[in-house]
Short mmCIF file of N, CA and C in Angstrom, two decimals:
data_model
loop_
_atom_site.label_atom_id
_atom_site.label_comp_id
_atom_site.label_asym_id
_atom_site.label_seq_id
_atom_site.Cartn_x
_atom_site.Cartn_y
_atom_site.Cartn_z
N MET A 69 107.79 73.02 75.15
CA MET A 69 108.24 74.11 76.16
C MET A 69 107.48 73.37 77.67
N ALA A 70 108.05 73.78 78.80
CA ALA A 70 107.43 73.10 80.07
C ALA A 70 106.86 74.31 80.83
N GLN A 71 106.03 74.00 81.51
CA GLN A 71 105.16 75.10 82.63
C GLN A 71 105.36 75.06 83.73
N ALA A 72 104.85 75.99 84.24
CA ALA A 72 104.40 75.70 86.02
C ALA A 72 103.27 77.38 86.13
N SER A 73 102.92 76.91 87.23
CA SER A 73 102.44 78.56 87.56
C SER A 73 101.64 78.01 89.09
N ALA A 74 101.42 78.89 89.64
CA ALA A 74 100.75 78.21 90.65
C ALA A 74 99.45 80.16 91.60
N THR A 75 98.90 79.42 92.46
CA THR A 75 97.66 80.54 92.49
C THR A 75 97.64 80.31 94.24
N ILE A 76 97.03 82.07 95.00
CA ILE A 76 96.80 81.46 96.27
C ILE A 76 95.50 82.54 96.24
N THR A 77 94.93 82.55 96.82
CA THR A 77 93.77 83.39 97.28
C THR A 77 93.58 84.06 98.01
N LEU A 78 93.76 85.65 98.52
CA LEU A 78 93.57 86.63 99.84
C LEU A 78 92.71 87.16 100.17
N PRO A 79 92.87 87.04 101.24
CA PRO A 79 91.21 87.87 101.97
C PRO A 79 91.77 89.31 102.15
N VAL A 80 91.60 89.94 100.63
CA VAL A 80 92.70 91.38 100.93
C VAL A 80 92.11 91.88 99.24
N ALA A 81 91.76 93.11 98.95
CA ALA A 81 91.51 93.57 97.91
C ALA A 81 92.05 93.78 96.90
N ALA A 82 91.78 93.47 95.60
CA ALA A 82 92.24 92.97 94.49
C ALA A 82 93.67 94.06 94.23
N ASP A 83 93.00 95.51 94.35
CA ASP A 83 93.35 96.90 94.01
C ASP A 83 94.78 97.19 95.28
N ARG A 84 94.38 96.17 96.41
CA ARG A 84 95.44 96.55 97.56
C ARG A 84 97.04 95.37 97.12
N VAL A 85 96.32 94.92 96.74
CA VAL A 85 97.62 93.44 96.26
C VAL A 85 98.52 94.25 95.09
N TRP A 86 97.42 95.02 94.16
CA TRP A 86 98.19 94.92 92.83
C TRP A 86 99.05 96.73 93.47
N GLN A 87 98.41 97.04 93.95
CA GLN A 87 99.41 98.30 94.77
C GLN A 87 100.78 97.77 95.20
N LEU A 88 100.71 96.67 96.04
CA LEU A 88 101.96 96.13 96.19
C LEU A 88 103.21 95.45 95.10
N ILE A 89 102.47 94.16 94.55
CA ILE A 89 103.27 93.59 93.41
C ILE A 89 103.03 94.36 92.33
N GLY A 90 102.35 95.46 91.76
CA GLY A 90 102.23 95.91 90.23
C GLY A 90 103.44 96.72 89.56
N GLY A 91 104.17 97.33 91.18
CA GLY A 91 104.48 97.98 90.15
C GLY A 91 106.29 97.28 89.70
N PHE A 92 106.64 96.94 88.40
CA PHE A 92 108.13 95.70 87.80
C PHE A 92 109.31 95.79 88.78
N ASP A 93 109.46 97.06 89.58
CA ASP A 93 110.82 97.07 90.52
C ASP A 93 109.98 96.74 92.14
N SER A 94 109.23 96.10 92.26
CA SER A 94 108.71 95.55 94.11
C SER A 94 108.87 94.21 94.12
N LEU A 95 109.56 93.78 93.67
CA LEU A 95 109.93 92.35 94.51
C LEU A 95 110.41 92.62 95.70
N PRO A 96 111.26 93.55 96.10
CA PRO A 96 111.83 93.60 97.15
C PRO A 96 111.10 94.09 98.12
N ASP A 97 109.93 94.28 98.20
CA ASP A 97 108.72 94.57 99.14
C ASP A 97 107.95 93.80 99.36
N TRP A 98 108.00 92.62 98.80
CA TRP A 98 107.16 91.83 99.46
C TRP A 98 107.99 89.77 99.04
N LEU A 99 109.07 89.95 98.48
CA LEU A 99 109.99 88.86 97.89
C LEU A 99 111.07 88.70 98.91
N PRO A 100 111.12 88.40 99.72
CA PRO A 100 112.48 87.86 100.60
C PRO A 100 113.28 87.66 99.78
N TYR A 101 113.30 86.38 98.81
CA TYR A 101 114.61 85.83 98.05
C TYR A 101 114.95 86.63 97.09
N ILE A 102 114.18 88.07 97.46
CA ILE A 102 115.16 89.69 96.24
C ILE A 102 115.32 90.28 97.04
N PRO A 103 115.90 90.60 97.47
CA PRO A 103 116.61 92.18 98.69
C PRO A 103 116.88 93.07 97.99
N LYS A 104 117.33 93.07 96.51
CA LYS A 104 117.27 94.39 95.97
C LYS A 104 117.03 94.06 94.03
N SER A 105 116.61 95.46 93.51
CA SER A 105 116.03 95.31 92.19
C SER A 105 116.76 96.74 92.02
N GLU A 106 117.05 96.65 90.59
CA GLU A 106 117.50 98.25 90.09
C GLU A 106 117.23 98.25 88.40
N LEU A 107 116.36 99.35 88.29
CA LEU A 107 115.32 99.39 86.95
C LEU A 107 116.66 100.25 85.92
N SER A 108 116.22 99.59 84.82
CA SER A 108 117.47 100.43 84.41
C SER A 108 116.52 100.00 82.57
N GLU A 109 116.98 101.03 81.37
CA GLU A 109 116.40 100.82 79.97
C GLU A 109 115.04 101.87 80.14
N GLY A 110 114.59 103.11 80.95
CA GLY A 110 113.15 103.52 81.56
C GLY A 110 111.97 102.35 81.73
N GLY A 111 112.77 101.83 82.83
CA GLY A 111 111.84 101.52 83.56
C GLY A 111 111.49 99.94 83.14
N ARG A 112 111.74 99.16 82.02
CA ARG A 112 111.67 97.86 81.42
C ARG A 112 112.79 97.33 81.52
N VAL A 113 113.57 96.62 82.76
CA VAL A 113 114.45 95.76 82.54
C VAL A 113 114.91 96.18 83.85
N ARG A 114 114.92 94.99 84.69
CA ARG A 114 115.07 94.91 85.92
C ARG A 114 116.23 94.09 85.96
N ARG A 115 117.35 94.21 87.09
CA ARG A 115 118.18 93.84 87.67
C ARG A 115 117.81 93.43 89.07
N LEU A 116 117.63 91.95 89.42
CA LEU A 116 117.80 91.44 90.73
C LEU A 116 118.33 91.02 91.02
N VAL A 117 119.49 90.64 92.66
CA VAL A 117 120.02 90.15 93.03
C VAL A 117 119.41 89.39 94.00
N ASN A 118 119.85 87.70 94.06
CA ASN A 118 118.98 86.91 95.30
C ASN A 118 120.10 86.75 96.59
N PRO A 119 120.29 86.39 97.27
CA PRO A 119 121.18 86.23 98.66
C PRO A 119 121.98 85.77 98.63
N ASP A 120 122.09 85.07 97.47
CA ASP A 120 123.39 84.65 97.19
C ASP A 120 124.50 85.64 96.28
N GLY A 121 123.71 86.52 95.81
CA GLY A 121 124.68 87.50 95.06
C GLY A 121 124.58 87.14 93.24
N ASN A 122 123.78 86.36 93.02
CA ASN A 122 123.27 86.03 91.49
C ASN A 122 123.28 86.62 91.19
N ALA A 123 123.09 87.79 90.07
CA ALA A 123 122.49 88.26 89.26
C ALA A 123 121.04 87.91 88.30
N ILE A 124 120.24 88.42 88.45
CA ILE A 124 118.59 88.09 87.30
C ILE A 124 118.28 89.40 87.10
N VAL A 125 118.09 89.16 85.63
CA VAL A 125 117.99 90.40 84.79
C VAL A 125 116.84 89.97 84.14
N GLU A 126 115.55 90.78 84.04
CA GLU A 126 114.24 90.35 82.91
C GLU A 126 113.74 91.60 82.56
N ARG A 127 113.22 91.54 81.69
CA ARG A 127 112.45 92.63 80.35
C ARG A 127 110.83 92.34 80.64
N LEU A 128 110.69 93.60 80.72
CA LEU A 128 108.60 93.48 80.73
C LEU A 128 108.26 94.05 79.76
N GLU A 129 107.71 92.32 79.33
CA GLU A 129 107.06 92.22 78.06
C GLU A 129 105.66 92.89 77.75
N ALA A 130 105.03 93.00 79.00
CA ALA A 130 103.53 93.92 78.62
C ALA A 130 103.37 94.24 80.10
N PHE A 131 102.90 94.94 80.27
CA PHE A 131 101.91 95.89 81.52
C PHE A 131 100.49 96.40 81.21
N ASP A 132 99.72 96.05 81.90
CA ASP A 132 98.10 96.42 82.17
C ASP A 132 97.73 96.30 83.79
N ASN A 133 98.37 97.60 83.83
CA ASN A 133 97.17 98.51 84.93
C ASN A 133 95.77 97.86 85.21
N SER A 134 94.56 98.08 84.25
CA SER A 134 93.94 97.83 84.58
C SER A 134 93.48 96.21 84.46
N ALA A 135 93.69 95.15 84.34
CA ALA A 135 93.94 93.85 84.07
C ALA A 135 94.56 93.49 85.27
N ARG A 136 95.61 94.69 86.39
CA ARG A 136 96.46 94.09 87.17
C ARG A 136 97.29 92.87 86.56
N SER A 137 98.39 93.11 85.51
CA SER A 137 98.41 91.93 84.91
C SER A 137 99.65 92.65 84.18
N TYR A 138 101.50 91.23 84.39
CA TYR A 138 102.72 91.65 83.86
C TYR A 138 103.16 90.88 83.25
N THR A 139 103.90 90.75 82.30
CA THR A 139 104.74 89.53 81.63
C THR A 139 105.71 89.90 81.56
N TYR A 140 107.09 89.62 81.58
CA TYR A 140 108.14 89.40 82.02
C TYR A 140 109.08 88.50 81.28
N SER A 141 110.20 88.34 80.71
CA SER A 141 110.98 87.57 80.22
C SER A 141 112.71 87.50 80.75
N ILE A 142 113.05 86.40 81.00
CA ILE A 142 114.51 86.10 81.70
C ILE A 142 115.22 86.40 80.41
N LEU A 143 116.23 87.67 81.00
CA LEU A 143 117.43 88.21 80.29
C LEU A 143 118.82 87.10 80.08
N GLN A 144 118.77 87.18 81.77
CA GLN A 144 120.17 86.51 82.71
C GLN A 144 119.58 85.81 83.25
N ALA A 145 119.88 84.81 84.04
CA ALA A 145 119.77 84.13 85.50
C ALA A 145 120.30 83.09 85.23
N PRO A 146 120.41 82.39 86.87
CA PRO A 146 120.97 81.09 87.16
C PRO A 146 120.50 79.97 87.26
N PHE A 147 119.25 79.92 85.65
CA PHE A 147 118.46 79.14 86.36
C PHE A 147 118.82 78.05 84.85
N PRO A 148 118.55 76.76 84.78
CA PRO A 148 118.60 75.48 83.55
C PRO A 148 117.06 75.78 82.51
N VAL A 149 116.79 76.93 82.61
CA VAL A 149 116.04 76.90 80.90
C VAL A 149 116.59 78.26 80.23
N SER A 150 115.33 78.74 79.10
CA SER A 150 115.92 79.63 78.35
C SER A 150 114.36 79.43 77.49
N GLY A 151 114.10 80.62 76.86
CA GLY A 151 112.98 81.10 76.36
C GLY A 151 111.99 81.19 77.66
N TYR A 152 112.54 81.89 78.87
CA TYR A 152 111.50 81.85 79.90
C TYR A 152 110.50 83.23 79.66
N ARG A 153 109.47 82.82 79.70
CA ARG A 153 108.46 84.18 79.93
C ARG A 153 107.14 83.63 81.09
N SER A 154 106.87 84.43 81.80
CA SER A 154 106.00 84.56 82.77
C SER A 154 105.36 85.63 83.54
N THR A 155 103.65 85.58 83.45
CA THR A 155 102.52 86.29 84.03
C THR A 155 102.73 86.31 85.64
N LEU A 156 102.45 87.55 86.31
CA LEU A 156 101.62 88.34 87.19
C LEU A 156 100.80 88.24 87.23
N ARG A 157 99.31 88.41 87.70
CA ARG A 157 98.41 88.86 87.42
C ARG A 157 97.36 88.75 89.08
N VAL A 158 96.46 89.75 89.35
CA VAL A 158 95.72 89.78 90.32
C VAL A 158 94.28 89.65 89.80
N VAL A 159 93.39 88.79 90.39
CA VAL A 159 92.05 89.04 90.60
C VAL A 159 91.36 89.08 91.75
N GLY A 160 90.60 90.36 90.36
CA GLY A 160 89.08 90.13 91.56
C GLY A 160 88.46 89.83 91.80
N ILE A 161 87.70 88.72 93.02
CA ILE A 161 87.02 87.86 93.38
C ILE A 161 85.82 88.35 94.95
N ASP A 162 84.98 87.99 94.66
CA ASP A 162 83.97 88.43 96.18
C ASP A 162 83.50 89.62 96.14
N GLY A 163 83.42 90.36 94.60
CA GLY A 163 82.96 92.00 94.76
C GLY A 163 84.72 92.77 94.50
N ASP A 164 85.62 92.04 94.53
CA ASP A 164 87.20 92.90 94.96
C ASP A 164 87.21 93.31 96.06
N GLN A 165 86.50 92.19 96.92
CA GLN A 165 86.88 92.48 98.46
C GLN A 165 88.39 91.36 98.68
N SER A 166 87.99 90.38 97.71
CA SER A 166 89.17 89.14 98.10
C SER A 166 89.82 89.36 96.77
N SER A 167 91.12 88.40 96.60
CA SER A 167 91.88 88.53 95.56
C SER A 167 92.22 87.33 95.64
N ARG A 168 92.60 86.52 94.06
CA ARG A 168 93.65 85.29 93.56
C ARG A 168 94.58 85.95 92.83
N VAL A 169 95.71 85.99 93.15
CA VAL A 169 96.91 86.38 92.58
C VAL A 169 97.45 84.55 91.86
N GLU A 170 97.85 85.22 90.61
CA GLU A 170 98.28 84.18 89.88
C GLU A 170 100.01 84.17 88.94
N TRP A 171 100.56 83.29 89.58
CA TRP A 171 101.82 83.25 88.77
C TRP A 171 102.36 82.17 87.72
N SER A 172 102.65 82.53 86.43
CA SER A 172 102.54 81.46 86.00
C SER A 172 103.47 81.36 84.85
N GLY A 173 104.27 80.13 84.25
CA GLY A 173 105.36 80.66 83.40
C GLY A 173 105.46 79.75 82.29
N GLU A 174 106.02 79.88 81.11
CA GLU A 174 106.67 78.75 80.32
C GLU A 174 107.98 78.77 79.77
N PHE A 175 108.83 77.48 79.50
CA PHE A 175 109.87 77.53 79.19
C PHE A 175 110.62 76.72 78.75
N THR A 176 111.70 76.87 78.39
CA THR A 176 112.32 75.50 77.61
C THR A 176 113.33 74.88 78.67
N PRO A 177 113.71 73.75 79.08
CA PRO A 177 114.69 73.34 80.03
C PRO A 177 115.82 72.96 79.49
N ALA A 178 117.10 73.57 79.37
CA ALA A 178 118.48 73.55 79.35
C ALA A 178 118.92 72.55 80.63
N GLY A 179 119.41 71.63 80.16
CA GLY A 179 120.25 69.98 80.58
C GLY A 179 119.11 69.31 82.00
N VAL A 180 117.82 69.76 82.10
CA VAL A 180 117.28 69.19 83.28
C VAL A 180 116.27 68.91 82.48
N SER A 181 115.25 68.09 83.21
CA SER A 181 114.06 67.86 82.29
C SER A 181 113.10 68.90 82.55
N ASP A 182 111.98 68.38 81.47
CA ASP A 182 109.90 69.39 81.92
C ASP A 182 110.20 68.90 83.58
N GLU A 183 110.12 67.92 84.03
CA GLU A 183 109.57 67.80 84.57
C GLU A 183 110.29 69.30 86.04
N ASP A 184 111.88 68.56 85.71
CA ASP A 184 112.46 68.98 86.71
C ASP A 184 112.41 70.96 86.86
N ALA A 185 112.55 71.46 85.17
CA ALA A 185 112.60 72.76 85.73
C ALA A 185 111.15 73.14 85.60
N SER A 186 109.57 72.17 85.75
CA SER A 186 108.38 73.09 85.99
C SER A 186 108.28 73.16 87.92
N ALA A 187 109.07 71.62 88.50
CA ALA A 187 109.34 71.64 89.65
C ALA A 187 109.94 73.10 90.40
N LEU A 188 110.99 73.43 89.83
CA LEU A 188 111.72 74.51 89.96
C LEU A 188 111.07 76.09 90.19
N PHE A 189 110.31 76.15 89.47
CA PHE A 189 109.43 77.08 88.75
C PHE A 189 108.34 76.79 89.76
N GLY A 190 108.03 75.98 89.65
CA GLY A 190 106.27 75.56 90.54
C GLY A 190 106.80 76.04 91.99
N GLY A 191 107.97 75.66 92.75
CA GLY A 191 108.44 75.80 94.07
C GLY A 191 108.70 77.46 93.76
N ILE A 192 108.92 78.39 92.93
CA ILE A 192 109.39 79.57 93.45
C ILE A 192 108.42 80.42 93.11
N TYR A 193 107.71 80.04 92.59
CA TYR A 193 106.14 80.74 92.22
C TYR A 193 105.43 80.70 93.75
N ARG A 194 105.60 79.30 93.91
CA ARG A 194 104.54 78.93 95.39
C ARG A 194 105.03 79.65 96.47
N ASP A 195 106.43 79.47 96.52
CA ASP A 195 107.10 80.31 97.78
C ASP A 195 107.36 81.86 97.83
N GLY A 196 107.00 82.49 96.82
CA GLY A 196 106.77 84.11 96.53
C GLY A 196 105.70 84.22 96.51
N LEU A 197 104.16 83.17 96.42
CA LEU A 197 103.01 83.67 96.84
C LEU A 197 103.04 83.69 98.43
N SER A 198 103.48 82.72 98.67
CA SER A 198 103.28 82.74 100.48
C SER A 198 104.10 84.07 100.93
N ALA A 199 104.95 84.23 100.40
CA ALA A 199 106.11 85.44 101.16
C ALA A 199 104.59 86.68 100.72
N LEU A 200 104.33 86.69 99.89
CA LEU A 200 103.19 87.56 99.48
C LEU A 200 101.78 87.91 100.39
N GLN A 201 101.76 86.84 100.54
CA GLN A 201 100.77 86.58 102.06
C GLN A 201 101.18 86.74 103.15
N ALA A 202 102.57 86.32 103.56
CA ALA A 202 102.96 87.15 104.62
C ALA A 202 103.17 88.26 104.86
N THR A 203 103.63 88.47 103.97
CA THR A 203 103.34 90.33 103.64
C THR A 203 102.57 91.24 104.32
N LEU A 204 101.03 90.49 103.30
CA LEU A 204 99.72 91.26 103.52
C LEU A 204 99.61 90.48 105.22
N ALA A 205 99.60 89.67 105.80
CA ALA A 205 99.01 89.44 106.82
C ALA A 205 100.01 90.77 107.75
N LYS A 206 100.90 90.52 107.75
CA LYS A 206 102.16 92.13 108.32
C LYS A 206 101.33 93.34 108.31
N ALA A 207 101.02 93.79 107.01
CA ALA A 207 101.05 94.71 107.21
C ALA A 207 99.08 94.87 107.52
N THR A 208 97.92 94.00 107.74
CA THR A 208 97.19 94.14 108.17
C THR A 208 96.80 93.81 110.05
N ALA A 209 97.95 93.65 109.92
CA ALA A 209 98.51 93.06 111.53
C ALA A 209 98.37 94.55 112.81
#
């Protein structure tokens, strides 16, 4: 299995960050790459649409509100991987006055090298966390 991860430290309370990103249907609120999300199966499956119109279908595997994390898998996506499982987590630091957001995943590359698949998702995670930082900066400006 290949892996990828990205982390960002934000000068925003962990509870506030989690309030923005902790909903399984909240990606369009902070991630410009995902302008649309629709829930099904009682909120356990989300169908995302990217700007190119490609569908990404993901299943919520675990959710822990008190630990501020959720884990999901990809059911359908235009990515060259299988067995994708990812976790998004918000950790309070500095007495919960700041936060560290961690996004990580593991997957089996399909038709590409481990390095290429890891670079793809590492870039997605880094770009996503940068977008989160920009969204939070606008909200506090």
